[in-house]
PDB file of C-alpha atoms and ligand atoms in Angstrom:
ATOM      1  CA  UNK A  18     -14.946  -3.057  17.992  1.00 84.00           C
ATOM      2  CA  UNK A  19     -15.800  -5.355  14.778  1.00 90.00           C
ATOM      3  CA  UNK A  20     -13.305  -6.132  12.355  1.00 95.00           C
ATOM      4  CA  UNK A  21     -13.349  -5.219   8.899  1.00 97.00           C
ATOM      5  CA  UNK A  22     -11.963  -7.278   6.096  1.00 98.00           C
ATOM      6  CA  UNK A  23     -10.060  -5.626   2.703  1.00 97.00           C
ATOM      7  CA  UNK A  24      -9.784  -8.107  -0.238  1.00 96.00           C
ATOM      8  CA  UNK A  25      -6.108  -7.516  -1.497  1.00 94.00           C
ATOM      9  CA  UNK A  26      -5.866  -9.668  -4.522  1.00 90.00           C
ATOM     10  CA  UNK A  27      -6.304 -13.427  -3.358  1.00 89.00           C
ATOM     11  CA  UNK A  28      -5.798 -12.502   0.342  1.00 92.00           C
ATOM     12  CA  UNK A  29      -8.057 -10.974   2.708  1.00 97.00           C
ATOM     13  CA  UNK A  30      -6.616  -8.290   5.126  1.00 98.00           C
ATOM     14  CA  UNK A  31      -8.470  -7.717   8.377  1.00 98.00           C
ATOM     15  CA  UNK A  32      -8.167  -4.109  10.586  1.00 98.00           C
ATOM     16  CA  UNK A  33     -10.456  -2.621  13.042  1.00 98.00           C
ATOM     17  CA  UNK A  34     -10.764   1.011  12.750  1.00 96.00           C
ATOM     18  CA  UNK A  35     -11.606   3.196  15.892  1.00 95.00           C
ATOM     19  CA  UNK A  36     -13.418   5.652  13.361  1.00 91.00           C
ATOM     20  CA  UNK A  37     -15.270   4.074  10.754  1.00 86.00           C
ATOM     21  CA  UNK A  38     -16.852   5.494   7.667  1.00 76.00           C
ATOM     22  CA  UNK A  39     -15.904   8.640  10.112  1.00 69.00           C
ATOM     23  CA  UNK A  40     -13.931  11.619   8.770  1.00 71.00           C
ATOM     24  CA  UNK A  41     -10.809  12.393  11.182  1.00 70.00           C
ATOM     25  CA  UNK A  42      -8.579  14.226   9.237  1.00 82.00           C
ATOM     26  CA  UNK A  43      -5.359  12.385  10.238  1.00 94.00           C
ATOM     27  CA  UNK A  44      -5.088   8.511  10.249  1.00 96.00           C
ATOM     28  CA  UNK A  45      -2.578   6.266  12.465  1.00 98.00           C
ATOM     29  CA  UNK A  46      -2.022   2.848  11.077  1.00 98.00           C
ATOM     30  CA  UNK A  47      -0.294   0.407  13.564  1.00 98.00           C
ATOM     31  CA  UNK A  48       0.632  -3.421  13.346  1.00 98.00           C
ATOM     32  CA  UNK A  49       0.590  -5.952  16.233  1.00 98.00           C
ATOM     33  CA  UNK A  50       3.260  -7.688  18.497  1.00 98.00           C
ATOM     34  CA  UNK A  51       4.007 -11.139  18.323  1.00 98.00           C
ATOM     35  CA  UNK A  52       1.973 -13.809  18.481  1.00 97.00           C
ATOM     36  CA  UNK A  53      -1.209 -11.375  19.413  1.00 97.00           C
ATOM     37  CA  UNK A  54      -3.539  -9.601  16.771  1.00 97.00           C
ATOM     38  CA  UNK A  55      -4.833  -6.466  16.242  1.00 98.00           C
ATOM     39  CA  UNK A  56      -7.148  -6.200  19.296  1.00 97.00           C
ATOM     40  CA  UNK A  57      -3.888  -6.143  21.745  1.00 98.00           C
ATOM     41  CA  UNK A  58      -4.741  -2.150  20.189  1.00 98.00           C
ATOM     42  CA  UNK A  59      -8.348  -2.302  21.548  1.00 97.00           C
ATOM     43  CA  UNK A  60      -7.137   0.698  24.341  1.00 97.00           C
ATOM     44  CA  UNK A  61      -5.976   3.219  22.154  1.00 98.00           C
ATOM     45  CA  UNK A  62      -8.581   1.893  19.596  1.00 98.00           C
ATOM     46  CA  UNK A  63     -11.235   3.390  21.844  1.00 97.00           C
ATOM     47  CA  UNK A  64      -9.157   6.911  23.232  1.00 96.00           C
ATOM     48  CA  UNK A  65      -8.070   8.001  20.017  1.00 95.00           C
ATOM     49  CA  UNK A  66      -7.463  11.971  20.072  1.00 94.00           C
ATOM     50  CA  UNK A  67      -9.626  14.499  18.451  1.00 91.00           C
ATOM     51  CA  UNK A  68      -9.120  14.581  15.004  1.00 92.00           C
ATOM     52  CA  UNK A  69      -7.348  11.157  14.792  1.00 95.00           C
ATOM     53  CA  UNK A  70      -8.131   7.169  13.622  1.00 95.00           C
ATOM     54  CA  UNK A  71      -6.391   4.383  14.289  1.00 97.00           C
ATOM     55  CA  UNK A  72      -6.317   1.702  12.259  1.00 97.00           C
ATOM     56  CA  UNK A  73      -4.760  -1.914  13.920  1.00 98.00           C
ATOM     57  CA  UNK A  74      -4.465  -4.278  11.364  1.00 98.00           C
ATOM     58  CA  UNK A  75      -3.912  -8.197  11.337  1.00 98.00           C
ATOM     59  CA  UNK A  76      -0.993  -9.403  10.112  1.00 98.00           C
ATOM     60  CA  UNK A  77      -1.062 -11.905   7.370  1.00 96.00           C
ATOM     61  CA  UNK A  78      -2.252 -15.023   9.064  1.00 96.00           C
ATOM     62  CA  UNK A  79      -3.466 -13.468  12.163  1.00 97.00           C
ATOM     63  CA  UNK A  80      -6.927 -12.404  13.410  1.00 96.00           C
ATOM     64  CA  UNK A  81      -9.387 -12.621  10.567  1.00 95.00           C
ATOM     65  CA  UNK A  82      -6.588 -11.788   7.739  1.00 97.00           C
ATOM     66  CA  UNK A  83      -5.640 -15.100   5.510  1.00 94.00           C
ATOM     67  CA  UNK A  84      -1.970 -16.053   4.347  1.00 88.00           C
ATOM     68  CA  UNK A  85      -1.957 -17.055   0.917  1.00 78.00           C
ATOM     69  CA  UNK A  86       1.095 -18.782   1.159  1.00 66.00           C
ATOM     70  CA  UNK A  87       1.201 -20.596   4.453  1.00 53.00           C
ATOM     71  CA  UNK A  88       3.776 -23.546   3.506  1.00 51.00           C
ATOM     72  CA  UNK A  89       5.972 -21.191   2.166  1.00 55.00           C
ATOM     73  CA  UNK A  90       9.498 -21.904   3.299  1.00 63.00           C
ATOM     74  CA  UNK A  91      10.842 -18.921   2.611  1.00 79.00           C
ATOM     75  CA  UNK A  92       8.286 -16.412   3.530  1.00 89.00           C
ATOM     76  CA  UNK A  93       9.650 -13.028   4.638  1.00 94.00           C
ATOM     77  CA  UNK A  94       8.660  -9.976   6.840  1.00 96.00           C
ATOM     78  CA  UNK A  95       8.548  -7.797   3.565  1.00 95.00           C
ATOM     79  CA  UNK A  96       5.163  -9.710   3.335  1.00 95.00           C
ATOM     80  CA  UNK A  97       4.053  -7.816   6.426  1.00 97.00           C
ATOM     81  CA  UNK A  98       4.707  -4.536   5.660  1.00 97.00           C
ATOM     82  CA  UNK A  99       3.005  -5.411   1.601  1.00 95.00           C
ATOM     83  CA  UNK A 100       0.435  -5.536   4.123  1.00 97.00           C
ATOM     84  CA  UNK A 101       0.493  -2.397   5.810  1.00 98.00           C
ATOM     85  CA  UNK A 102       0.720  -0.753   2.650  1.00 97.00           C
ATOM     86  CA  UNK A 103      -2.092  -2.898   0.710  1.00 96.00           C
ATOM     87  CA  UNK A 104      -4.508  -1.498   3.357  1.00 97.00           C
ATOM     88  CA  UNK A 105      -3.772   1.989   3.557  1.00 96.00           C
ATOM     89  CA  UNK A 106      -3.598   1.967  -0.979  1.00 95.00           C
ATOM     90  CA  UNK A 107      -6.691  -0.488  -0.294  1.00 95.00           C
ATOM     91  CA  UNK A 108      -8.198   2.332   1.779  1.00 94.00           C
ATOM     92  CA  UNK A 109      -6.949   5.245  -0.353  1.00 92.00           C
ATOM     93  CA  UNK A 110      -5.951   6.752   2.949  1.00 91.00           C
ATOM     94  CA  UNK A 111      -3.189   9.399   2.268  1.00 83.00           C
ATOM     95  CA  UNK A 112      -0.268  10.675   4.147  1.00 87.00           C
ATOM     96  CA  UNK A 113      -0.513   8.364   7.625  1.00 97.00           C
ATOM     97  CA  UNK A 114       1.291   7.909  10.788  1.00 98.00           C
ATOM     98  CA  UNK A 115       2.552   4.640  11.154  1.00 98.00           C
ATOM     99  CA  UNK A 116       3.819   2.257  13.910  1.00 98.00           C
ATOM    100  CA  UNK A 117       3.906  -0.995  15.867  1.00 98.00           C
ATOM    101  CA  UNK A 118       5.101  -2.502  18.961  1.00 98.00           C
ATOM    102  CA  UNK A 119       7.566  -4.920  19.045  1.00 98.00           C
ATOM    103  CA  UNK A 120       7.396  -7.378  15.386  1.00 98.00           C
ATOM    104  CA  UNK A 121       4.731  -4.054  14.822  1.00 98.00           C
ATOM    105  CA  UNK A 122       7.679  -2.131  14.745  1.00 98.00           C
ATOM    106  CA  UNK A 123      10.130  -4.240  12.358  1.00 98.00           C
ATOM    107  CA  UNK A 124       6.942  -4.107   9.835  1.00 98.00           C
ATOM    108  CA  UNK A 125       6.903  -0.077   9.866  1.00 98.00           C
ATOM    109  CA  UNK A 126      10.956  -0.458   9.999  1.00 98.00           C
ATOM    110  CA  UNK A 127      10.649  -2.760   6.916  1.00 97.00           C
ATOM    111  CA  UNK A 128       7.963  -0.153   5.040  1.00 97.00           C
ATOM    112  CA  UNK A 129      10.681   2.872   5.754  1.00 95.00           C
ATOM    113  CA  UNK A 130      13.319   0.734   4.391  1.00 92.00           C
ATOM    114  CA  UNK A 131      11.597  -0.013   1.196  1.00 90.00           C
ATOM    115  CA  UNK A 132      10.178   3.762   0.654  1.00 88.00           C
ATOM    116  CA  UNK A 133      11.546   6.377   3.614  1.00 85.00           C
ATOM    117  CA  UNK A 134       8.927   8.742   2.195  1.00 84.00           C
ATOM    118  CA  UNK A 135       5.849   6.477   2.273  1.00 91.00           C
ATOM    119  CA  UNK A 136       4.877   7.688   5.830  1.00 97.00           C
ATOM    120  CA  UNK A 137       4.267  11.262   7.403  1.00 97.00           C
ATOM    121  CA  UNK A 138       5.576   9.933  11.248  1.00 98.00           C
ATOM    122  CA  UNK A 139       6.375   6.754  12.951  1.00 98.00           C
ATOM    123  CA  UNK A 140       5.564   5.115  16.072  1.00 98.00           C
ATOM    124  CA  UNK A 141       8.139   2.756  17.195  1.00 98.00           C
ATOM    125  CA  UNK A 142       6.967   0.602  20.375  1.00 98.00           C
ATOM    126  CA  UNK A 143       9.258  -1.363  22.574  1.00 98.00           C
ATOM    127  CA  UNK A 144      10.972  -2.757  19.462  1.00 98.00           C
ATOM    128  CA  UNK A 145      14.291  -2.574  17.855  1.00 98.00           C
ATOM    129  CA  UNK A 146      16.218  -2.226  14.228  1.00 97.00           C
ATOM    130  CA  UNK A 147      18.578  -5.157  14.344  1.00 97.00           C
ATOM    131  CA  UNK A 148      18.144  -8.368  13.003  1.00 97.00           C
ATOM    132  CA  UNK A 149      18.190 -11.325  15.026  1.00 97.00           C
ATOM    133  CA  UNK A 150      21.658 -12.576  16.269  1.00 96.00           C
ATOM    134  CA  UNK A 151      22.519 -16.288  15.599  1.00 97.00           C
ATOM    135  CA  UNK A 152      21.988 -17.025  19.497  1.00 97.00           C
ATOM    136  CA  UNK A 153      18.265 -15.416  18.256  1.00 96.00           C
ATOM    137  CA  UNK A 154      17.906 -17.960  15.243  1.00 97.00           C
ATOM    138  CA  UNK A 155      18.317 -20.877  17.975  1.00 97.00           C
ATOM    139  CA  UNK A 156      15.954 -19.601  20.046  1.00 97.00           C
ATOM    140  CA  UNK A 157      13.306 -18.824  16.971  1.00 97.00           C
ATOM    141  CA  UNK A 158      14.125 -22.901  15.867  1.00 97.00           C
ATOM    142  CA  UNK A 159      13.630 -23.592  19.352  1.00 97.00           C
ATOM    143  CA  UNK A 160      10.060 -21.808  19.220  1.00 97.00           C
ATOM    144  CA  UNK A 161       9.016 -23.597  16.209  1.00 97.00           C
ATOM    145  CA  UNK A 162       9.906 -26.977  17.935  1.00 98.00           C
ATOM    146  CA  UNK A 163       7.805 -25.508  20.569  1.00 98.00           C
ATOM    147  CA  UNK A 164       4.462 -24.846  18.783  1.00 97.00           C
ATOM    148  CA  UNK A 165       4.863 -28.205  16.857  1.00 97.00           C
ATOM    149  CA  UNK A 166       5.059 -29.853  20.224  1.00 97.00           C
ATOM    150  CA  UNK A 167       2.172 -27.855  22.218  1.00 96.00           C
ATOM    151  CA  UNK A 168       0.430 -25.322  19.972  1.00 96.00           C
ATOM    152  CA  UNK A 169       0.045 -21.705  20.730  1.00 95.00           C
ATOM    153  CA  UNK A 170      -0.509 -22.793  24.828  1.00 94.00           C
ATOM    154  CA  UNK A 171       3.197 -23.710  25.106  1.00 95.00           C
ATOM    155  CA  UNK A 172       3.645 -20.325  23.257  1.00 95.00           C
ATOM    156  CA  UNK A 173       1.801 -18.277  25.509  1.00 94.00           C
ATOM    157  CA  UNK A 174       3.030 -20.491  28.557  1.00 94.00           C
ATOM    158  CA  UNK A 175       6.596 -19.544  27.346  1.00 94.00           C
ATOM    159  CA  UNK A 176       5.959 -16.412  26.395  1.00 95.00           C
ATOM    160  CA  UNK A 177       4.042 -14.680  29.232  1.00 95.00           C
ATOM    161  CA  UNK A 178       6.787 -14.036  31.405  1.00 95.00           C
ATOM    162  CA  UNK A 179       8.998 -11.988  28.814  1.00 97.00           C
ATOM    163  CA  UNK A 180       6.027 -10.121  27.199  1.00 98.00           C
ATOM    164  CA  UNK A 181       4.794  -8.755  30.367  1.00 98.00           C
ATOM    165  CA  UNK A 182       6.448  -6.923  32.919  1.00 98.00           C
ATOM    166  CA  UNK A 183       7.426  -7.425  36.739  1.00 97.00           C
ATOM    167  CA  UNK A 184       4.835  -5.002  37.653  1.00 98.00           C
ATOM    168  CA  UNK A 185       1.904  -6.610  35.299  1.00 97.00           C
ATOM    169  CA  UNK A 186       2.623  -9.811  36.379  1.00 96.00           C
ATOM    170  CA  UNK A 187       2.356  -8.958  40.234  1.00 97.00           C
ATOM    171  CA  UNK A 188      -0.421  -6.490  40.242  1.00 96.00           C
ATOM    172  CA  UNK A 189      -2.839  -6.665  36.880  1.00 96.00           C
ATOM    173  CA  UNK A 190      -4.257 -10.278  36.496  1.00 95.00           C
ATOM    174  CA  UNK A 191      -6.341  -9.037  33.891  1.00 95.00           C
ATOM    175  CA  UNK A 192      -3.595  -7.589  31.620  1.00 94.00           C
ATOM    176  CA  UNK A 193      -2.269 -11.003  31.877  1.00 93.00           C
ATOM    177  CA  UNK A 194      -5.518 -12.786  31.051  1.00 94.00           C
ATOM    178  CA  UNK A 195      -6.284 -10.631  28.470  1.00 95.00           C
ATOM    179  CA  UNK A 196      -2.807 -11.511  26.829  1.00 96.00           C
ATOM    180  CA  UNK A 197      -3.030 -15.058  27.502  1.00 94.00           C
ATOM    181  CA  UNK A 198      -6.416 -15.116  25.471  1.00 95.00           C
ATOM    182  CA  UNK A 199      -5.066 -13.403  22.490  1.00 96.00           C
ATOM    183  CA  UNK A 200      -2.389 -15.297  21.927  1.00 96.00           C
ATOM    184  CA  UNK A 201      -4.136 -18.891  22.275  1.00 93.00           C
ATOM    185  CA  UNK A 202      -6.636 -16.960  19.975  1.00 94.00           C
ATOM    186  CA  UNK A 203      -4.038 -16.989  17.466  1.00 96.00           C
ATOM    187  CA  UNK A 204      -3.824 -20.218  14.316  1.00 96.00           C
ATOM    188  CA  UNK A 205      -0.830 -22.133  14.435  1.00 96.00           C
ATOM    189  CA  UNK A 206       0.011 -21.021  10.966  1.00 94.00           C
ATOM    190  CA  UNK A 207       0.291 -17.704  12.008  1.00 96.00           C
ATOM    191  CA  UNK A 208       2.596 -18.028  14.921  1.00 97.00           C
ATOM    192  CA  UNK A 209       4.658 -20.204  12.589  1.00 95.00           C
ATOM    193  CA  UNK A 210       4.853 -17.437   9.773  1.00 94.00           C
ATOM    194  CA  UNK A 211       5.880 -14.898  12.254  1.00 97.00           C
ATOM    195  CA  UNK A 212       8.645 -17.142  13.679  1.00 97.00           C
ATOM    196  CA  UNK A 213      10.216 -17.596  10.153  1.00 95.00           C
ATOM    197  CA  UNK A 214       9.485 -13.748   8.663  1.00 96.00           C
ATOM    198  CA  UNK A 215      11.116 -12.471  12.027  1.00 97.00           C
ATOM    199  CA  UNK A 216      14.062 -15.124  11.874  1.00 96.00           C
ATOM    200  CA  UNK A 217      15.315 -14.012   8.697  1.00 94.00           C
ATOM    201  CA  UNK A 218      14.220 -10.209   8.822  1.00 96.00           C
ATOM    202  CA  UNK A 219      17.151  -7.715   7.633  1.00 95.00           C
ATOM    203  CA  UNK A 220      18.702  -5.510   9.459  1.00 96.00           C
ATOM    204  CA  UNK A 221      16.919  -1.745   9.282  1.00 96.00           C
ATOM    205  CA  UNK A 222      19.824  -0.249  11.324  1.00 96.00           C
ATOM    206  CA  UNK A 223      21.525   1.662   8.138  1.00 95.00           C
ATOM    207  CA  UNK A 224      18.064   3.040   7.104  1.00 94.00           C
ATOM    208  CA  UNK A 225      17.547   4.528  10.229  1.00 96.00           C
ATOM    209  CA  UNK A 226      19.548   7.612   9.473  1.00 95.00           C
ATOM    210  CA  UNK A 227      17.455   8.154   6.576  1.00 94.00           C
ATOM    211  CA  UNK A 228      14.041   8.391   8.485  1.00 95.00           C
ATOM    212  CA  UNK A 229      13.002  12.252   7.651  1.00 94.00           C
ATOM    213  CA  UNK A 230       9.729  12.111   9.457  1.00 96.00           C
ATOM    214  CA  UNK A 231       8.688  12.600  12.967  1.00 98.00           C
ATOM    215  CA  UNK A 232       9.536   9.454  15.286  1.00 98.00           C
ATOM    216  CA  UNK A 233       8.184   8.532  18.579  1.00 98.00           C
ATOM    217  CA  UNK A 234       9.887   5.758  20.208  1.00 98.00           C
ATOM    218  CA  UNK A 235       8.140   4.241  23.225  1.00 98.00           C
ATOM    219  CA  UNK A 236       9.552   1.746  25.986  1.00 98.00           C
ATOM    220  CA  UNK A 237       8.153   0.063  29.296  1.00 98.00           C
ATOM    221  CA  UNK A 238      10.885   0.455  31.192  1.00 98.00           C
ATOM    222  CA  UNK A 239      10.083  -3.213  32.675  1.00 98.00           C
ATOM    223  CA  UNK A 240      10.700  -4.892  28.749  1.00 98.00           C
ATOM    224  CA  UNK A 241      13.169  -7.439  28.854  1.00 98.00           C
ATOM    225  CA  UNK A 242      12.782  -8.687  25.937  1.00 97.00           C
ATOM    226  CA  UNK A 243      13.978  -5.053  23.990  1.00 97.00           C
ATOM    227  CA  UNK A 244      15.390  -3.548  27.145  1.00 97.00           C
ATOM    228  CA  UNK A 245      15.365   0.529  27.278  1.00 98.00           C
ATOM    229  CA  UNK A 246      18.798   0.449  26.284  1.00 97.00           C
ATOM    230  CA  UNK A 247      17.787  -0.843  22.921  1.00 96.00           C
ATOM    231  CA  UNK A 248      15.196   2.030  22.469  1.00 98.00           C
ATOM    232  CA  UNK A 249      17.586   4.729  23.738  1.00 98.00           C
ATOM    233  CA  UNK A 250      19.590   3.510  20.530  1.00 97.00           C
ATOM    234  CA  UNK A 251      16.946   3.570  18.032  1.00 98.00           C
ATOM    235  CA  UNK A 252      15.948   7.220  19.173  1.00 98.00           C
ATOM    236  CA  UNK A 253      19.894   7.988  19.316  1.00 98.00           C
ATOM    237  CA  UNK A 254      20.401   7.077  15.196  1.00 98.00           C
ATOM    238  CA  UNK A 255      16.844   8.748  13.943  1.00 97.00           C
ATOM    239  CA  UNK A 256      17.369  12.203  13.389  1.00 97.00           C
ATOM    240  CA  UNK A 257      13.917  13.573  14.938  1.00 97.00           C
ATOM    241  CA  UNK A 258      13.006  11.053  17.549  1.00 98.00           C
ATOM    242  CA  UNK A 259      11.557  11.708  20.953  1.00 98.00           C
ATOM    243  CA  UNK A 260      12.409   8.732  23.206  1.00 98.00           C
ATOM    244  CA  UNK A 261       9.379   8.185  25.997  1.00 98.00           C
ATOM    245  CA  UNK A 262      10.256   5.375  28.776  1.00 98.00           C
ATOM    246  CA  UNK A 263       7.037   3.763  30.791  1.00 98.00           C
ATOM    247  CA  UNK A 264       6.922   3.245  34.173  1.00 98.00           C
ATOM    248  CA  UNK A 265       5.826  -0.105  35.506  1.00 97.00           C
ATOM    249  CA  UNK A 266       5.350  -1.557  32.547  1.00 98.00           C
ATOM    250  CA  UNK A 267       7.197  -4.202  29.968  1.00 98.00           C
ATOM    251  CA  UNK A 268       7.501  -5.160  26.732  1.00 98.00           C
ATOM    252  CA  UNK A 269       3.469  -5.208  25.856  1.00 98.00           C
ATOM    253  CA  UNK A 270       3.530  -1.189  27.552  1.00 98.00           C
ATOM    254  CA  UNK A 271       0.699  -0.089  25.649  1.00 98.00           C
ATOM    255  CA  UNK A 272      -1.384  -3.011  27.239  1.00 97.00           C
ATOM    256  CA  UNK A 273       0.003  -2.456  30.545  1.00 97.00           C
ATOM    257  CA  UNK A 274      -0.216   0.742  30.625  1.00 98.00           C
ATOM    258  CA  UNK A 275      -2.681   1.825  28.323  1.00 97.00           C
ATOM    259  CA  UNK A 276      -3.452   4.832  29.936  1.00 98.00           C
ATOM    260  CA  UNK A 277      -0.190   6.324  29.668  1.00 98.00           C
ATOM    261  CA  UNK A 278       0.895   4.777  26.374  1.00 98.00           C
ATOM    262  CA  UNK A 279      -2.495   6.635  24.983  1.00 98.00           C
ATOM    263  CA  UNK A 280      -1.778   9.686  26.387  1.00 98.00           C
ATOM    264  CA  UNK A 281       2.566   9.718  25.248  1.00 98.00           C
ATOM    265  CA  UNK A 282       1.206   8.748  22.157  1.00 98.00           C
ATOM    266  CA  UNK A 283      -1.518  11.343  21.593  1.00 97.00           C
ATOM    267  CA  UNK A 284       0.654  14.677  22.463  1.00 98.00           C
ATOM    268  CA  UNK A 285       2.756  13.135  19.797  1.00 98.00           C
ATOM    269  CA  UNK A 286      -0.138  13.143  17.116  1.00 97.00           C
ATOM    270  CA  UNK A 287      -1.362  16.306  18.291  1.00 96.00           C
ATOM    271  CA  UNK A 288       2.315  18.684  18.684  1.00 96.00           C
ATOM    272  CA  UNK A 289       3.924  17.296  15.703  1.00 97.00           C
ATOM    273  CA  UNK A 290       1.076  16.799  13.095  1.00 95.00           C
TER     274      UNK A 290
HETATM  275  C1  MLT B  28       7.131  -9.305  19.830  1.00 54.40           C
HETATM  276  O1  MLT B  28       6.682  -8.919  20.910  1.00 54.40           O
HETATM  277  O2  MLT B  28       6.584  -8.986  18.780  1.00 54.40           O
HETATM  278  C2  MLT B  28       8.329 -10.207  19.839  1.00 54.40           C
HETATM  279  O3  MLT B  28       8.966 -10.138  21.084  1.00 54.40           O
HETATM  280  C3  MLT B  28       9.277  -9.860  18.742  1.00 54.40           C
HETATM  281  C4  MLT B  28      10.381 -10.865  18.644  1.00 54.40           C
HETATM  282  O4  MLT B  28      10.222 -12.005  19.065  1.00 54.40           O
HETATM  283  O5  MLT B  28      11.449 -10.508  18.099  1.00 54.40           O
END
């Protein structure tokens, strides 16, 4: 599916929407893992329930969206979800569902902090509420070091083996592949903004008892890098979360197992909506 691009003041937001110029009464609006895009959605992008449209967007920086502010040294993930919320205003969309896996998450986390109202539901994909621990930081300084040194390859070389489960990595070459491509897709700039907005992101735990919407929390129960136990907690302090756990699949689930994800996700949209 083509992107499309939203001019948001001086910055240009690109999304690809499974239904466009189409009239589904009920919109989904989800943001991307780190260091993909928005075409790591391209699965449920094309299975969509009746009735439904999902829109993946691309993070400032990423895909085909620009960063206005690349050298910024003190950018912050509040930029991400300005994003989010910029393209659903943009698109006079009202009342959506909204999500993301992994940094996805944190950026629907961050809009709920800012306005608990702003969304009807949430999807919450094999991430977590805390902020990052100082042993975290390291690692994040230790990632920037990285990409300075070898570019989004040593990223993806690095990354692979957390982002994608046992399972994935034994039996689906071309789940691997796939990832491997969008990530050395992806500018350095990007991966660097992500590093530093995720670094010093706040911690959405206290807001989470304020969420008054419909959550689904989703997990591959394979993800080391935000084990089960960490989405068992999230589900645990929202009031009306349902908690679904993946079989055979890691911390990218709804990539490795897109059929399943799709299918967890849309009896959510359709019972609770
Ligand atoms: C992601 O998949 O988006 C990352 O694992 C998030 C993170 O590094 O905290």
């Amino acid at each position: 599916m083509a992107r499309q691009y939203l001019q948001a003041g001086a910055r240009t937001i690109a999304y690809i929407d499974s239904a466009p110029g189409a009239g589904p009464r009920h919109t989904l609006v989800l943001a991307h893992a780190f260091p993909l895009g928005a075409q790591m959605w391209e699965p449920q992008l094309r299975a969509m329930p009746e009735g439904w449209r999902l829109i993946a967007l691309d993070l400032r920086g990423f895909g085909g969206s620009t960063d206005p502010e690349p050298d910024s040294s003190m950018p912050s993930l509040d930029e991400y979800a300005d994003d989010m919320v910029d393209l659903v205003e943009g698109l006079e969309l009202d009342s959506v569902v909204i999500g993301g896996l992994s940094m996805g998450g944190y950026v629907a986390l961050a809009v709920m902090r800012r306005q608990p109202e702003w969304a009807r539901g949430l999807v919450l994909a094999d991430t977590r509420a805390g902020a990052d621990t100082s042993e975290g930081r390291a690692a994040r300084r230790g990632m920037l070091a990285l990409l300075d040194r070898e570019g989004p390859q040593g990223i993806a070389q690095e990354m692979m083996p957390k982002l994608l489960g046992k399972t994935t990595i034994e039996t689906n070459p071309d789940a691997t592949e796939t990832v491997r491509r969008l990530i050395k897709g992806q500018s350095p700039a990007a991966i660097r903004g992500a590093i530093l907005r995720m670094k010093d992101r706040p911690d959405a735990t206290p807001g989470l008892a304020a969420i008054g919407v419909p959550t689904l929390v989703i997990v591959g129960e394979e993800d080391v890098l935000t084990p089960p136990a960490e989405s068992e907690a999230l589900a645990a302090a929202i009031p009306d979360a349902l908690l679904v756990t993946l079989l055979g699949a890691g911390h990218l689930s709804s990539l490795e197992s897109p059929d399943a994800f799709t299918a967890a996700l849309a009896a959510f949209l359709q019972e609770r909506f």
